[in-house]
Amino acid sequence: MAKNGVLAVIPARGGSKGIPLKNLRTVAGKTLLARTIEVAQAIPEISDVCVSTDHAEIKAAAEDYDDVLIIDRPDDLSGDRVSDCPVLQHATLEAETSNNTTYDIVVMLQVTSPLRTVDDVRLSIERLIDTGCDAVWTVSPTELHYHPHKQLIVDEDSSMRLFDDAGLQIVARQQLTPVYHRNGCSCAMKRDFLMRSDGLYSPGSSQAIISEGERVNIDTEENLERAHELLKLRESVQ
């Protein structure tokens, strides 16, 4: 089988508990799924796009787009405790069988990150190729009041303790080393790393792309409202 570049995998299960059928909710005039597919199809480096789903309505919505392969996700990969890695492995193997190819790179695009840009994804692919590392994630700066050294654990009896005892040594913001969190806009991986791994982080061989501007991850109705505001603002200045 011939090599064929980059596969974009869009995981889109139907069983969200916080917001029912979250992936088909509309933000700034388009569903979260539609926004994700359209960004993927706008990236020239991406050879093929697939949607991995277990839900008939999500499948039907994805079928409205040409050149999008639908991967039927099995029941054992559809629960809310299933990690990303086996879902991506399954989708990759199914896409390779369907398209009679083997990919070099797999990019996960999470539907719950509607603020992603084409540059978020392209830069992650470029960094992966340029450095030869195993994985590249897009990340956002974490506000200092959410820093791990400022976090607490409250036990059932309401007693309080530090999440990390190193926080006892912090007396000024300037002492805090900047930290970052995954924003879900893009996770680019070597195909071979993905298929031999049980996670998406490769110790000693992972890099980050720091996304500019706010990136909202959709977990609540308030997140949807904030994403709507930011997208309308972005689109009004384009």
PDB file of N, CA and C in Angstrom, residues 166-176:
ATOM      1  N   ALA A 166       4.318  21.969  47.194  1.00  0.00           N
ATOM      2  CA  ALA A 166       5.246  23.007  46.728  1.00  0.00           C
ATOM      3  C   ALA A 166       4.580  24.379  46.741  1.00  0.00           C
ATOM      4  N   GLY A 167       3.247  24.400  46.746  1.00  0.00           N
ATOM      5  CA  GLY A 167       2.535  25.676  46.793  1.00  0.00           C
ATOM      6  C   GLY A 167       2.802  26.459  48.068  1.00  0.00           C
ATOM      7  N   LEU A 168       3.258  25.785  49.135  1.00  0.00           N
ATOM      8  CA  LEU A 168       3.582  26.476  50.383  1.00  0.00           C
ATOM      9  C   LEU A 168       4.725  27.468  50.203  1.00  0.00           C
ATOM     10  N   GLN A 169       5.563  27.233  49.208  1.00  0.00           N
ATOM     11  CA  GLN A 169       6.735  28.101  48.992  1.00  0.00           C
ATOM     12  C   GLN A 169       6.420  29.302  48.106  1.00  0.00           C
ATOM     13  N   ILE A 170       5.194  29.352  47.571  1.00  0.00           N
ATOM     14  CA  ILE A 170       4.838  30.421  46.633  1.00  0.00           C
ATOM     15  C   ILE A 170       4.253  31.601  47.402  1.00  0.00           C
ATOM     16  N   VAL A 171       4.919  32.743  47.317  1.00  0.00           N
ATOM     17  CA  VAL A 171       4.405  33.947  47.983  1.00  0.00           C
ATOM     18  C   VAL A 171       4.088  35.054  46.982  1.00  0.00           C
ATOM     19  N   ALA A 172       4.557  34.920  45.741  1.00  0.00           N
ATOM     20  CA  ALA A 172       4.311  35.940  44.729  1.00  0.00           C
ATOM     21  C   ALA A 172       4.048  35.273  43.380  1.00  0.00           C
ATOM     22  N   ARG A 173       3.219  35.918  42.560  1.00  0.00           N
ATOM     23  CA  ARG A 173       2.882  35.382  41.246  1.00  0.00           C
ATOM     24  C   ARG A 173       4.128  35.134  40.403  1.00  0.00           C
ATOM     25  N   GLN A 174       5.151  35.971  40.603  1.00  0.00           N
ATOM     26  CA  GLN A 174       6.358  35.856  39.796  1.00  0.00           C
ATOM     27  C   GLN A 174       7.102  34.541  40.030  1.00  0.00           C
ATOM     28  N   GLN A 175       6.795  33.853  41.110  1.00  0.00           N
ATOM     29  CA  GLN A 175       7.443  32.575  41.396  1.00  0.00           C
ATOM     30  C   GLN A 175       6.818  31.408  40.633  1.00  0.00           C
ATOM     31  N   LEU A 176       5.665  31.629  40.048  1.00  0.00           N
ATOM     32  CA  LEU A 176       4.946  30.552  39.378  1.00  0.00           C
ATOM     33  C   LEU A 176       5.477  30.353  37.959  1.00  0.00           C
TER      34      LEU A 176
END
